Tab-separated table of C-alpha atoms in Angstrom:
chain	number	residue	atom	x	y	z
A	1	MET	CA	111.170	131.852	62.499
A	2	SER	CA	113.238	135.052	62.315
A	3	GLN	CA	116.073	135.653	64.940
A	4	THR	CA	114.087	138.225	66.869
A	5	GLU	CA	111.229	135.722	67.170
A	6	VAL	CA	113.553	133.083	68.389
A	7	LYS	CA	114.974	135.451	70.952
A	8	ASP	CA	111.448	136.501	72.124
A	9	THR	CA	110.440	132.897	72.542
A	10	LYS	CA	113.633	132.471	74.561
A	11	THR	CA	113.086	135.386	76.887
A	12	LYS	CA	109.441	134.278	77.244
A	13	LYS	CA	110.660	130.958	78.378
A	14	ALA	CA	113.177	132.549	80.774
A	15	ASP	CA	110.449	134.795	82.288
A	16	LEU	CA	107.989	131.912	82.890
A	17	GLU	CA	110.911	129.781	84.377
A	18	ALA	CA	111.863	132.656	86.618
A	19	ARG	CA	108.316	133.153	87.723
A	20	ALA	CA	107.840	129.433	88.356
A	21	LEU	CA	110.901	129.261	90.495
A	22	ALA	CA	109.776	132.498	92.442
A	23	ASP	CA	106.515	130.758	93.200
A	24	ILE	CA	108.144	127.391	94.471
A	25	GLN	CA	110.805	129.580	96.436
A	26	ASP	CA	107.625	131.086	98.108
A	27	MET	CA	106.063	127.946	99.063
A	28	VAL	CA	109.168	126.605	101.058
A	29	ALA	CA	110.700	129.963	102.111
A	30	ALA	CA	109.717	129.018	105.799
A	31	CYS	CA	111.484	125.546	105.737
A	32	MET	CA	113.548	125.292	108.828
A	33	GLN	CA	115.277	122.128	107.731
A	34	CYS	CA	113.876	119.922	110.351
A	35	GLY	CA	113.704	116.787	107.830
A	36	THR	CA	110.258	115.615	108.795
A	37	CYS	CA	109.460	115.544	104.972
A	38	THR	CA	112.548	113.218	104.375
A	39	ALA	CA	111.584	110.889	107.077
A	40	SER	CA	107.941	110.753	106.110
A	41	CYS	CA	108.550	110.065	102.435
A	42	PRO	CA	107.963	106.567	101.094
A	43	ASN	CA	110.191	107.155	98.081
A	44	SER	CA	113.064	109.085	99.680
A	45	PHE	CA	115.045	105.778	99.647
A	46	ALA	CA	115.237	106.226	95.762
A	47	MET	CA	116.031	110.055	95.554
A	48	ASP	CA	119.453	111.406	94.938
A	49	TYR	CA	118.734	114.484	97.314
A	50	THR	CA	116.534	114.178	100.314
A	51	PRO	CA	113.387	116.449	100.048
A	52	ARG	CA	114.781	118.452	102.944
A	53	GLN	CA	118.070	119.104	100.964
A	54	MET	CA	116.155	120.083	97.848
A	55	TRP	CA	114.099	122.746	99.624
A	56	ARG	CA	117.334	124.300	100.790
A	57	MET	CA	118.650	124.285	97.076
A	58	ILE	CA	115.622	125.802	95.699
A	59	ILE	CA	115.823	128.724	98.348
A	60	PHE	CA	119.469	129.207	97.137
A	61	GLY	CA	118.342	129.301	93.421
A	62	MET	CA	120.299	126.247	92.411
A	63	LEU	CA	117.695	125.332	89.869
A	64	ASP	CA	119.868	123.619	87.285
A	65	GLU	CA	121.081	121.093	90.040
A	66	VAL	CA	117.514	120.688	91.231
A	67	LEU	CA	116.275	119.814	87.655
A	68	LYS	CA	119.186	117.410	87.175
A	69	SER	CA	118.140	115.492	90.195
A	70	LYS	CA	115.525	112.783	90.269
A	71	THR	CA	114.018	113.747	93.667
A	72	PHE	CA	110.900	115.562	92.544
A	73	TRP	CA	110.112	112.948	89.822
A	74	LEU	CA	109.763	110.512	92.569
A	75	CYS	CA	107.116	112.055	94.515
A	76	SER	CA	104.031	110.061	94.333
A	77	ALA	CA	101.752	112.693	95.985
A	78	CYS	CA	100.877	110.700	99.184
A	79	TYR	CA	100.580	114.150	101.081
A	80	THR	CA	102.347	112.599	104.149
A	81	CYS	CA	105.104	115.495	104.271
A	82	THR	CA	102.349	118.194	103.589
A	83	LEU	CA	100.367	116.793	106.529
A	84	ARG	CA	103.305	116.517	108.925
A	85	CYS	CA	105.255	119.630	107.961
A	86	PRO	CA	105.532	121.542	111.227
A	87	ARG	CA	105.572	124.768	109.306
A	88	GLY	CA	102.498	123.854	107.314
A	89	LEU	CA	104.287	124.272	104.042
A	90	PRO	CA	102.640	122.874	100.764
A	91	LEU	CA	105.367	120.462	100.015
A	92	THR	CA	103.406	118.118	97.641
A	93	ARG	CA	102.364	121.005	95.769
A	94	ALA	CA	105.789	122.275	95.472
A	95	MET	CA	106.742	118.940	94.034
A	96	ALA	CA	104.167	119.296	91.389
A	97	ALA	CA	105.209	122.647	90.555
A	98	LEU	CA	108.797	121.331	90.008
A	99	LYS	CA	107.533	118.804	87.550
A	100	ARG	CA	105.704	121.554	85.566
A	101	LEU	CA	108.976	123.907	85.754
A	102	ALA	CA	110.963	120.850	84.453
A	103	ALA	CA	108.647	120.129	81.634
A	104	LEU	CA	108.849	123.827	80.674
A	105	ARG	CA	112.542	123.685	80.420
A	106	GLY	CA	112.190	120.811	77.940
A	107	GLY	CA	115.361	118.988	76.470
A	108	GLU	CA	116.249	115.816	78.379
A	109	GLN	CA	113.273	116.587	80.884
A	110	ARG	CA	110.870	116.075	78.127
A	111	LYS	CA	110.862	112.223	78.371
A	112	LYS	CA	110.500	112.423	82.203
A	113	ALA	CA	107.440	114.581	81.946
A	114	ALA	CA	105.982	112.332	79.130
A	115	PHE	CA	103.677	110.209	80.896
A	116	TYR	CA	101.828	113.179	82.526
A	117	LYS	CA	101.685	115.054	79.301
A	118	GLU	CA	100.507	112.186	77.392
A	119	PHE	CA	97.771	111.619	80.030
A	120	ILE	CA	96.562	115.203	79.752
A	121	ASN	CA	96.749	115.190	75.936
A	122	ASN	CA	94.464	112.068	76.213
A	123	VAL	CA	92.058	113.827	78.463
A	124	HIS	CA	91.936	117.000	76.066
A	125	LYS	CA	91.321	114.712	73.050
A	126	TYR	CA	88.747	112.383	74.381
A	127	GLY	CA	87.053	114.200	77.391
A	128	ARG	CA	87.469	111.079	79.325
A	129	VAL	CA	90.635	109.163	79.813
A	130	GLN	CA	90.845	106.335	77.399
A	131	GLU	CA	93.261	104.016	79.248
A	132	THR	CA	94.402	101.791	76.389
A	133	GLY	CA	95.052	104.591	73.962
A	134	LEU	CA	96.967	106.410	76.729
A	135	MET	CA	99.507	103.477	77.357
A	136	PHE	CA	100.188	103.173	73.665
A	137	SER	CA	100.702	106.851	72.979
A	138	TYR	CA	103.061	106.921	76.132
A	139	PHE	CA	105.044	103.946	74.624
A	140	THR	CA	105.225	105.847	71.197
A	141	THR	CA	106.422	109.106	72.849
A	142	MET	CA	109.129	107.273	74.884
A	143	MET	CA	110.519	105.335	71.941
A	144	ASP	CA	111.902	102.695	74.287
A	145	PRO	CA	111.452	99.114	72.752
A	146	PHE	CA	111.619	97.463	76.341
A	147	LEU	CA	109.112	99.745	77.889
A	148	PRO	CA	105.963	98.108	76.430
A	149	LEU	CA	107.403	94.735	77.041
A	150	SER	CA	107.627	95.358	80.808
A	151	TYR	CA	103.987	96.097	80.665
A	152	ALA	CA	103.049	93.162	78.410
A	153	PRO	CA	101.908	90.878	81.244
A	154	LEU	CA	99.401	93.608	82.448
A	155	GLY	CA	98.174	94.174	79.105
A	156	LEU	CA	97.395	90.555	78.570
A	157	LYS	CA	95.756	90.182	81.748
A	158	MET	CA	93.809	93.400	81.123
A	159	LEU	CA	92.830	91.738	77.840
A	160	GLY	CA	91.669	88.589	79.532
A	161	LYS	CA	89.526	90.588	81.949
A	162	GLY	CA	87.831	92.623	78.882
A	163	LYS	CA	89.408	95.831	80.117
A	164	LEU	CA	91.193	97.052	76.962
A	165	HIS	CA	88.989	98.958	74.907
A	166	PRO	CA	89.588	101.144	71.620
A	167	PRO	CA	89.254	104.938	72.332
A	168	SER	CA	85.605	106.071	72.761
A	169	GLY	CA	84.788	109.227	70.812
A	170	ALA	CA	81.528	109.953	72.662
A	171	HIS	CA	82.954	112.890	74.582
A	172	LYS	CA	85.439	114.210	72.049
A	173	GLY	CA	86.081	117.855	72.001
A	174	LYS	CA	83.962	118.446	75.173
A	175	LEU	CA	86.902	120.087	76.929
A	176	ASP	CA	88.243	122.173	73.801
A	177	ALA	CA	86.923	125.444	75.131
A	178	ILE	CA	88.530	125.016	78.648
A	179	PHE	CA	91.871	123.768	77.292
A	180	ASP	CA	92.110	126.684	74.839
A	181	LYS	CA	91.265	129.226	77.500
A	182	VAL	CA	93.918	127.862	79.868
A	183	LYS	CA	96.473	127.775	77.111
A	184	GLN	CA	95.799	131.340	76.432
A	185	MET	CA	96.018	132.306	80.226
A	186	GLU	CA	99.003	130.341	81.232
A	187	GLY	CA	100.984	131.655	78.098
A	188	THR	CA	101.974	128.109	76.821
A	189	THR	CA	101.300	127.001	73.418
B	1	MET	CA	68.868	109.590	99.932
B	2	ARG	CA	69.865	110.976	96.638
B	3	TYR	CA	73.434	111.896	95.246
B	4	ALA	CA	74.974	113.275	92.216
B	5	TYR	CA	77.290	110.373	91.141
B	6	TYR	CA	80.601	110.984	89.546
B	7	PRO	CA	82.248	107.692	88.690
B	8	GLY	CA	85.258	108.974	86.790
B	9	CYS	CA	87.183	107.488	84.014
B	10	SER	CA	88.791	104.489	85.552
B	11	LEU	CA	85.411	103.114	86.756
B	12	THR	CA	84.062	103.142	83.072
B	13	GLU	CA	87.197	100.991	82.056
B	14	SER	CA	89.664	99.116	84.111
B	15	ALA	CA	87.647	99.497	87.461
B	16	VAL	CA	84.251	98.750	86.018
B	17	GLU	CA	83.739	96.401	88.986
B	18	PHE	CA	84.133	99.259	91.332
B	19	ASP	CA	81.258	101.146	89.545
B	20	VAL	CA	78.878	98.222	89.359
B	21	SER	CA	79.399	97.145	92.912
B	22	THR	CA	79.144	100.825	94.354
B	23	ARG	CA	75.770	101.063	92.394
B	24	ALA	CA	74.470	97.745	93.473
B	25	LEU	CA	75.499	98.585	97.325
B	26	MET	CA	73.912	102.067	97.317
B	27	THR	CA	70.906	100.630	95.658
B	28	ALA	CA	70.725	97.989	98.306
B	29	LEU	CA	70.947	100.687	101.010
B	30	GLY	CA	68.167	102.676	99.477
B	31	ALA	CA	70.081	105.401	98.040
B	32	GLU	CA	69.590	106.782	94.492
B	33	LEU	CA	72.593	107.882	92.317
B	34	GLU	CA	72.177	110.435	89.598
B	35	GLU	CA	75.137	110.369	87.287
B	36	VAL	CA	76.377	113.941	86.575
B	37	PRO	CA	75.198	114.380	82.875
B	38	ASP	CA	78.178	114.941	80.477
B	39	TRP	CA	80.957	114.734	83.058
B	40	THR	CA	84.381	114.808	82.174
B	41	CYS	CA	87.865	113.688	83.543
B	42	CYS	CA	89.163	115.497	86.684
B	43	GLY	CA	92.735	115.280	85.510
B	44	ALA	CA	93.566	112.337	87.951
B	45	SER	CA	96.993	112.342	89.628
B	46	ALA	CA	98.755	113.847	86.313
B	47	VAL	CA	97.060	117.070	85.930
B	48	GLU	CA	98.974	118.978	88.705
B	49	ALA	CA	102.371	118.077	86.843
B	50	VAL	CA	101.139	119.725	83.688
B	51	SER	CA	98.897	122.721	84.511
B	52	ARG	CA	98.084	124.732	87.559
B	53	LEU	CA	94.943	126.158	86.079
B	54	LEU	CA	93.726	122.735	84.700
B	55	THR	CA	94.321	121.253	88.084
B	56	TYR	CA	91.089	123.345	89.239
B	57	ALA	CA	89.252	123.896	86.018
B	58	LEU	CA	88.826	120.206	85.078
B	59	PRO	CA	87.096	119.291	88.240
B	60	ALA	CA	85.419	122.560	88.729
B	61	ARG	CA	83.728	121.940	85.287
B	62	ASN	CA	82.191	118.812	86.785
B	63	LEU	CA	81.029	120.468	90.095
B	64	ALA	CA	79.581	123.333	87.832
B	65	LEU	CA	77.441	120.851	85.895
B	66	SER	CA	76.346	119.159	89.156
B	67	GLU	CA	75.149	122.421	90.518
B	68	ARG	CA	73.358	123.390	87.354
B	69	ASP	CA	71.890	119.981	86.578
B	70	LEU	CA	71.378	118.210	89.943
B	71	PRO	CA	70.989	121.014	92.405
B	72	GLY	CA	71.054	120.537	96.111
B	73	LEU	CA	72.681	117.153	95.883
B	74	ASP	CA	75.972	116.094	97.274
B	75	MET	CA	78.218	114.731	94.825
B	76	LEU	CA	79.327	111.088	95.474
B	77	ILE	CA	82.777	109.992	94.358
B	78	PRO	CA	84.098	106.428	94.671
B	79	CYS	CA	87.742	107.112	93.158
B	80	SER	CA	90.117	108.629	95.665
B	81	ALA	CA	91.969	110.752	92.868
B	82	CYS	CA	88.797	112.135	91.414
B	83	TYR	CA	87.660	112.833	95.180
B	84	LEU	CA	90.669	114.741	96.044
B	85	ASN	CA	90.646	116.835	92.736
B	86	HIS	CA	87.077	117.879	93.271
B	87	LEU	CA	87.635	118.428	97.016
B	88	ARG	CA	90.659	120.625	96.260
B	89	VAL	CA	88.380	122.982	94.321
B	90	GLU	CA	85.795	122.990	97.102
B	91	ARG	CA	88.380	123.830	99.721
B	92	GLU	CA	90.649	126.284	97.816
B	93	VAL	CA	88.779	128.217	95.013
B	94	LEU	CA	86.191	129.978	97.014
B	95	GLY	CA	88.554	131.316	99.425
B	96	GLU	CA	91.152	132.619	96.962
B	97	LYS	CA	89.871	135.666	95.148
B	98	GLY	CA	92.424	135.299	92.414
B	99	LEU	CA	91.835	131.631	91.774
B	100	ARG	CA	88.267	132.248	91.985
B	101	GLY	CA	88.429	134.795	89.072
B	102	GLU	CA	90.473	132.560	87.006
B	103	MET	CA	87.959	129.719	87.392
B	104	ASP	CA	85.153	132.244	86.491
B	105	GLU	CA	87.052	133.195	83.379
B	106	ILE	CA	87.755	129.631	82.366
B	107	LEU	CA	84.458	128.124	83.031
B	108	ALA	CA	82.675	131.097	81.303
B	109	ALA	CA	84.269	129.916	78.086
B	110	ASP	CA	82.311	126.750	78.366
B	111	GLY	CA	79.065	128.507	79.398
B	112	LEU	CA	79.525	127.440	83.095
B	113	LYS	CA	79.937	128.830	86.590
B	114	TYR	CA	81.059	127.229	89.866
B	115	GLU	CA	79.178	128.743	92.707
B	116	GLY	CA	80.502	126.448	95.549
B	117	THR	CA	77.017	125.058	96.644
B	118	VAL	CA	77.786	121.296	95.823
B	119	LYS	CA	79.461	119.220	98.540
B	120	VAL	CA	82.132	116.629	97.463
B	121	ARG	CA	81.581	113.307	99.267
B	122	HIS	CA	83.632	110.071	99.115
B	123	LEU	CA	81.957	106.768	99.119
B	124	LEU	CA	83.479	105.833	102.477
B	125	ASP	CA	82.440	108.976	103.884
B	126	VAL	CA	78.875	108.482	102.759
B	127	LEU	CA	79.000	104.964	104.120
B	128	THR	CA	80.391	106.109	107.441
B	129	ASN	CA	78.237	109.178	107.995
B	130	ASP	CA	75.063	109.096	106.075
B	131	ILE	CA	74.042	105.494	106.572
B	132	GLU	CA	73.587	104.083	110.052
B	133	LEU	CA	75.663	101.070	110.644
B	134	LYS	CA	72.590	99.334	112.066
B	135	ALA	CA	71.154	99.722	108.474
B	136	VAL	CA	74.418	98.065	107.060
B	137	LYS	CA	74.139	95.240	109.634
B	138	GLU	CA	70.514	94.587	108.849
B	139	LYS	CA	71.292	93.896	105.279
B	140	VAL	CA	73.837	91.394	105.993
B	141	GLY	CA	72.455	88.215	104.799
B	142	HIS	CA	75.622	86.080	104.019
B	143	ALA	CA	78.162	87.005	106.909
B	144	LEU	CA	81.810	86.693	106.012
B	145	ARG	CA	82.591	85.015	109.440
B	146	GLY	CA	86.064	83.590	109.656
B	147	MET	CA	87.393	86.146	106.920
B	148	VAL	CA	90.105	88.490	107.739
B	149	LEU	CA	90.198	91.618	105.779
B	150	ALA	CA	93.113	94.318	105.713
B	151	PRO	CA	91.564	97.562	105.121
B	152	TYR	CA	93.559	99.828	102.859
B	153	TYR	CA	92.760	103.411	102.385
B	154	GLY	CA	95.552	104.799	100.510
B	155	CYS	CA	96.531	108.499	100.476
B	156	GLN	CA	94.080	110.763	98.710
B	157	ILE	CA	90.865	110.355	100.827
B	158	LEU	CA	93.027	110.936	104.007
B	159	ARG	CA	95.506	113.856	103.104
B	160	PRO	CA	96.146	116.657	102.672
B	161	TYR	CA	92.624	117.449	103.782
B	162	LYS	CA	91.259	115.833	107.113
B	163	VAL	CA	87.705	115.272	106.306
B	164	PHE	CA	86.073	112.143	107.814
B	165	ASP	CA	88.982	109.972	109.109
B	166	ASP	CA	92.182	110.161	110.943
B	167	PRO	CA	94.834	111.017	108.268
B	168	GLU	CA	97.475	108.767	109.668
B	169	ARG	CA	95.697	105.854	111.568
B	170	PRO	CA	92.410	105.669	109.560
B	171	LYS	CA	89.682	103.478	111.121
B	172	THR	CA	86.420	104.002	109.147
B	173	MET	CA	86.476	100.856	107.453
B	174	ASP	CA	86.748	98.784	110.654
B	175	PRO	CA	83.161	98.996	111.573
B	176	LEU	CA	81.944	98.235	108.179
B	177	ILE	CA	84.237	95.026	108.056
B	178	LYS	CA	83.086	93.979	111.303
B	179	ALA	CA	79.292	94.545	110.033
B	180	THR	CA	79.999	91.911	107.484
B	181	GLY	CA	80.988	89.411	110.053
B	182	ALA	CA	84.631	89.625	109.084
B	183	GLU	CA	87.503	90.704	111.241
B	184	PRO	CA	89.543	93.716	110.284
B	185	LEU	CA	93.260	93.242	110.231
B	186	ASP	CA	95.050	95.352	112.752
B	187	TRP	CA	97.985	96.805	110.763
B	188	SER	CA	99.751	100.087	110.090
B	189	MET	CA	99.964	100.042	106.470
B	190	GLY	CA	96.483	101.171	105.752
B	191	SER	CA	97.367	104.801	105.042
B	192	LYS	CA	100.794	104.216	103.284
B	193	CYS	CA	101.318	104.975	99.681
B	194	CYS	CA	101.141	102.232	97.096
B	195	GLY	CA	103.279	104.328	94.692
B	196	ALA	CA	100.570	105.761	92.569
B	197	SER	CA	101.343	106.728	89.224
B	198	LEU	CA	105.032	105.960	89.748
B	199	MET	CA	103.893	102.613	88.515
B	200	ALA	CA	104.172	104.084	85.075
B	201	THR	CA	107.156	106.425	85.569
B	202	LYS	CA	109.437	104.643	88.143
B	203	LYS	CA	108.152	101.189	88.342
B	204	GLU	CA	110.974	99.734	90.450
B	205	VAL	CA	110.221	102.212	93.151
B	206	ALA	CA	106.520	101.668	93.359
B	207	LEU	CA	107.063	97.840	93.452
B	208	GLU	CA	108.871	98.308	96.699
B	209	SER	CA	105.856	100.044	98.309
B	210	VAL	CA	103.524	97.433	96.935
B	211	ALA	CA	105.502	94.601	98.276
B	212	ALA	CA	105.693	96.102	101.590
B	213	ILE	CA	101.892	96.416	101.778
B	214	LEU	CA	101.376	92.820	100.614
B	215	ALA	CA	103.936	91.620	103.020
B	216	ALA	CA	102.201	93.199	105.860
B	217	ALA	CA	98.864	91.872	104.898
B	218	LYS	CA	100.106	88.247	104.527
B	219	ASP	CA	97.758	87.056	107.372
B	220	ALA	CA	94.673	88.462	105.818
B	221	ASP	CA	92.330	86.637	103.353
B	222	ALA	CA	92.132	89.957	101.209
B	223	ILE	CA	93.125	93.578	100.978
B	224	VAL	CA	90.036	95.989	100.781
B	225	THR	CA	90.537	99.179	98.750
B	226	VAL	CA	88.499	102.287	97.960
B	227	CYS	CA	90.714	103.514	95.012
B	228	PRO	CA	91.049	102.213	91.430
B	229	MET	CA	94.777	103.106	91.440
B	230	CYS	CA	95.614	101.271	94.708
B	231	GLN	CA	93.536	98.332	93.307
B	232	MET	CA	95.501	98.198	90.143
B	233	ASN	CA	98.828	98.640	91.690
B	234	LEU	CA	98.179	95.780	94.393
B	235	GLU	CA	96.453	93.363	91.979
B	236	ALA	CA	97.836	94.000	88.399
B	237	TYR	CA	101.596	94.281	89.750
B	238	GLN	CA	101.307	91.720	92.538
B	239	LYS	CA	103.382	88.990	90.914
B	240	GLN	CA	106.101	91.598	90.110
B	241	ALA	CA	106.015	92.746	93.715
B	242	LEU	CA	106.180	89.244	95.212
B	243	ARG	CA	109.585	88.844	93.520
B	244	VAL	CA	110.748	91.919	95.482
B	245	ASN	CA	109.754	90.926	98.766
B	246	GLY	CA	110.135	87.245	99.914
B	247	ARG	CA	107.796	87.562	102.851
B	248	ALA	CA	104.706	88.624	100.738
B	249	ARG	CA	102.322	85.989	99.241
B	250	PRO	CA	99.610	85.963	96.742
B	251	ILE	CA	96.460	87.747	98.396
B	252	SER	CA	93.151	88.850	96.921
B	253	ILE	CA	92.597	92.524	96.213
B	254	VAL	CA	88.746	93.501	96.327
B	255	TYR	CA	86.812	96.863	96.511
B	256	LEU	CA	84.951	97.559	99.734
B	257	PRO	CA	81.582	97.806	98.112
B	258	GLN	CA	82.134	94.305	96.558
B	259	VAL	CA	82.818	92.863	99.946
B	260	LEU	CA	79.907	94.686	101.480
B	261	GLY	CA	77.597	93.744	98.546
B	262	LEU	CA	78.835	89.947	98.885
B	263	ALA	CA	77.996	90.063	102.566
B	264	PHE	CA	74.506	91.531	101.700
B	265	GLY	CA	73.998	88.341	99.672
B	266	LEU	CA	74.570	89.781	96.272
B	267	SER	CA	76.166	87.100	94.056
B	268	GLU	CA	79.660	87.216	92.751
B	269	LYS	CA	78.354	88.267	89.369
B	270	ASP	CA	76.443	91.211	90.854
B	271	VAL	CA	79.606	92.630	92.086
B	272	LEU	CA	81.731	91.510	89.201
B	273	LEU	CA	84.302	89.482	91.188
B	274	ASP	CA	85.317	87.924	87.875
B	275	LYS	CA	86.779	91.303	86.844
B	276	ASN	CA	89.374	91.489	89.707
B	277	MET	CA	92.647	90.351	88.715
B	278	THR	CA	93.824	88.740	91.872
B	279	VAL	CA	91.125	86.481	93.688
B	280	THR	CA	92.854	83.653	95.575
B	281	GLU	CA	91.234	80.234	96.286
B	282	ARG	CA	91.547	81.011	99.889
B	283	PHE	CA	89.452	84.045	99.647
B	284	LEU	CA	86.773	82.163	97.438
B	285	ASN	CA	86.825	79.214	99.940
B	286	ARG	CA	86.055	81.505	102.787
B	287	LEU	CA	83.370	83.473	100.854
B	288	ARG	CA	81.568	80.489	99.669
B	289	ASN	CA	81.938	78.512	103.045
B	290	PRO	CA	81.799	80.967	105.788
B	291	GLU	CA	82.095	79.655	109.389
B	292	PRO	CA	78.634	78.860	110.865
B	293	PRO	CA	77.244	81.282	113.400
B	294	GLU	CA	78.477	80.614	116.913
B	295	GLU	CA	75.514	78.989	118.682
B	296	PRO	CA	74.779	79.942	122.305
B	297	GLU	CA	77.059	77.582	124.155
B	298	ALA	CA	75.409	74.760	125.932
B	299	LYS	CA	77.028	73.964	129.092
B	300	ASP	CA	79.495	71.260	129.401
B	301	ALA	CA	79.449	70.793	125.509
B	302	PRO	CA	82.520	69.112	124.351
B	303	ALA	CA	84.673	71.880	122.805
B	304	ALA	CA	85.786	69.832	119.891
B	305	GLU	CA	82.396	69.242	118.223
B	306	LYS	CA	82.167	72.286	115.890
B	307	PRO	CA	79.924	71.929	112.906
B	308	ALA	CA	81.410	70.975	109.677
B	309	LYS	CA	82.377	74.035	107.601
B	310	SER	CA	80.698	72.841	104.537
B	311	GLN	CA	77.270	73.381	105.990
B	312	GLY	CA	77.661	77.153	105.159
B	313	LYS	CA	75.847	78.542	102.125
B	314	THR	CA	77.646	77.412	98.872
B	315	GLU	CA	77.331	78.608	95.466
B	316	PRO	CA	77.821	76.194	92.472
B	317	ALA	CA	81.733	76.499	92.860
B	318	ARG	CA	83.935	76.928	89.964
B	319	GLU	CA	85.686	73.841	88.707
B	320	GLN	CA	88.018	72.933	91.407
B	321	GLY	CA	91.660	74.029	90.896
B	322	THR	CA	90.948	76.903	88.534
B	323	PRO	CA	91.843	79.935	90.520
B	324	ALA	CA	89.873	83.209	89.373
B	325	GLN	CA	93.275	84.620	88.686
């Protein structure tokens, strides 16, 4: 890659990031800091910033701090905040958009986004999720020898119940056209 | 009654008992299910974290297939995540011009078009609104008297779109559970999150949620689910969750169509009960030896004389002391 190409890629990435941040700022712009989201969140106890604090930081453009936090990675998409928000803001959608933005930045965020990415890679490859294969590719990406161990009891149980299968190739390639088109439209390669 | 049927990926693999019991139940209720030909994954709860367009395009593909190949039929979906993903398309794509244009462009690449004629329905919605409760009651041949069941709805069939139940205090499972002869547990955890895919990414946080749900259900004989992810989190990680919360104790986790099927008199094999990962002896005993029906009370009858429990319908039991795990 030539130097101009590297620069182009960097600019393109910065553009995508800026656009993504602007979208999220739009989603939460009307936040009045009431804290209903934080009080409703089943996972807020494990977060470093509460959801309410994070929305404010996003409005202030504190993207680096937000991306360093684990708050949005802890959203389990239960939609309770979205349901209860007195402003009617799409908060769960904003959490997902933050996960996408973090994945875009890459670096240390890559591992945190790995499960979602491996999941969708699996969907792309096989057309239907192949659960057994997914867990193996997730472990490989994470390169953490203790991770598979912590799921070993589950693996054994699944095996005992006849629920572990080698991947089925019956629907391979079925989603190629859609994935290619989306890639082209979203400008990600 | 005919439905286009979208089982989704989990129901072909880890949640095969949900698929088999749903089909058996719907057949018993006189409904026909036609599987959407050539369906593909909807992206589950992972896709929104990866791509905004795929979030809509993956389920839109299935809806377009259903419209083309099974026109006029509602699409019946048992899995909550699949349901929400398809419902999101139904609710958002038609009304948003830009998004609609994007979907047209993407689906055209696959030779398809989403028109918005198919209606997305969750299994619990269909059981509540298309099938008369009377018809369910009439089918019950093996009443689960004496059993207490905790209705667990999870999140995605309730929120963010309010469709067929109260998103904070859901209650549609209550009449169905009562119809089986069992008693629904009155609790407030039925709509609380199980942690969903955090079980893969932040396990220690998800275990807290699972433990709180198990602890709240400790007086029930089983927790009844309508979502393969809730089911997996509550049953497969139950042992680990029990270590987190001392008030919780082992409890059976079963799918709603399994419970209804068993009450209809289907065998444990018919609903693949042996595929469930946590079925306790307590649940099996109640299932195999339900309390006898209350007899019209004769006046002055001595209150203590209740018929022995063993007179209930029994199946050749498993060897004693071997829990079905």
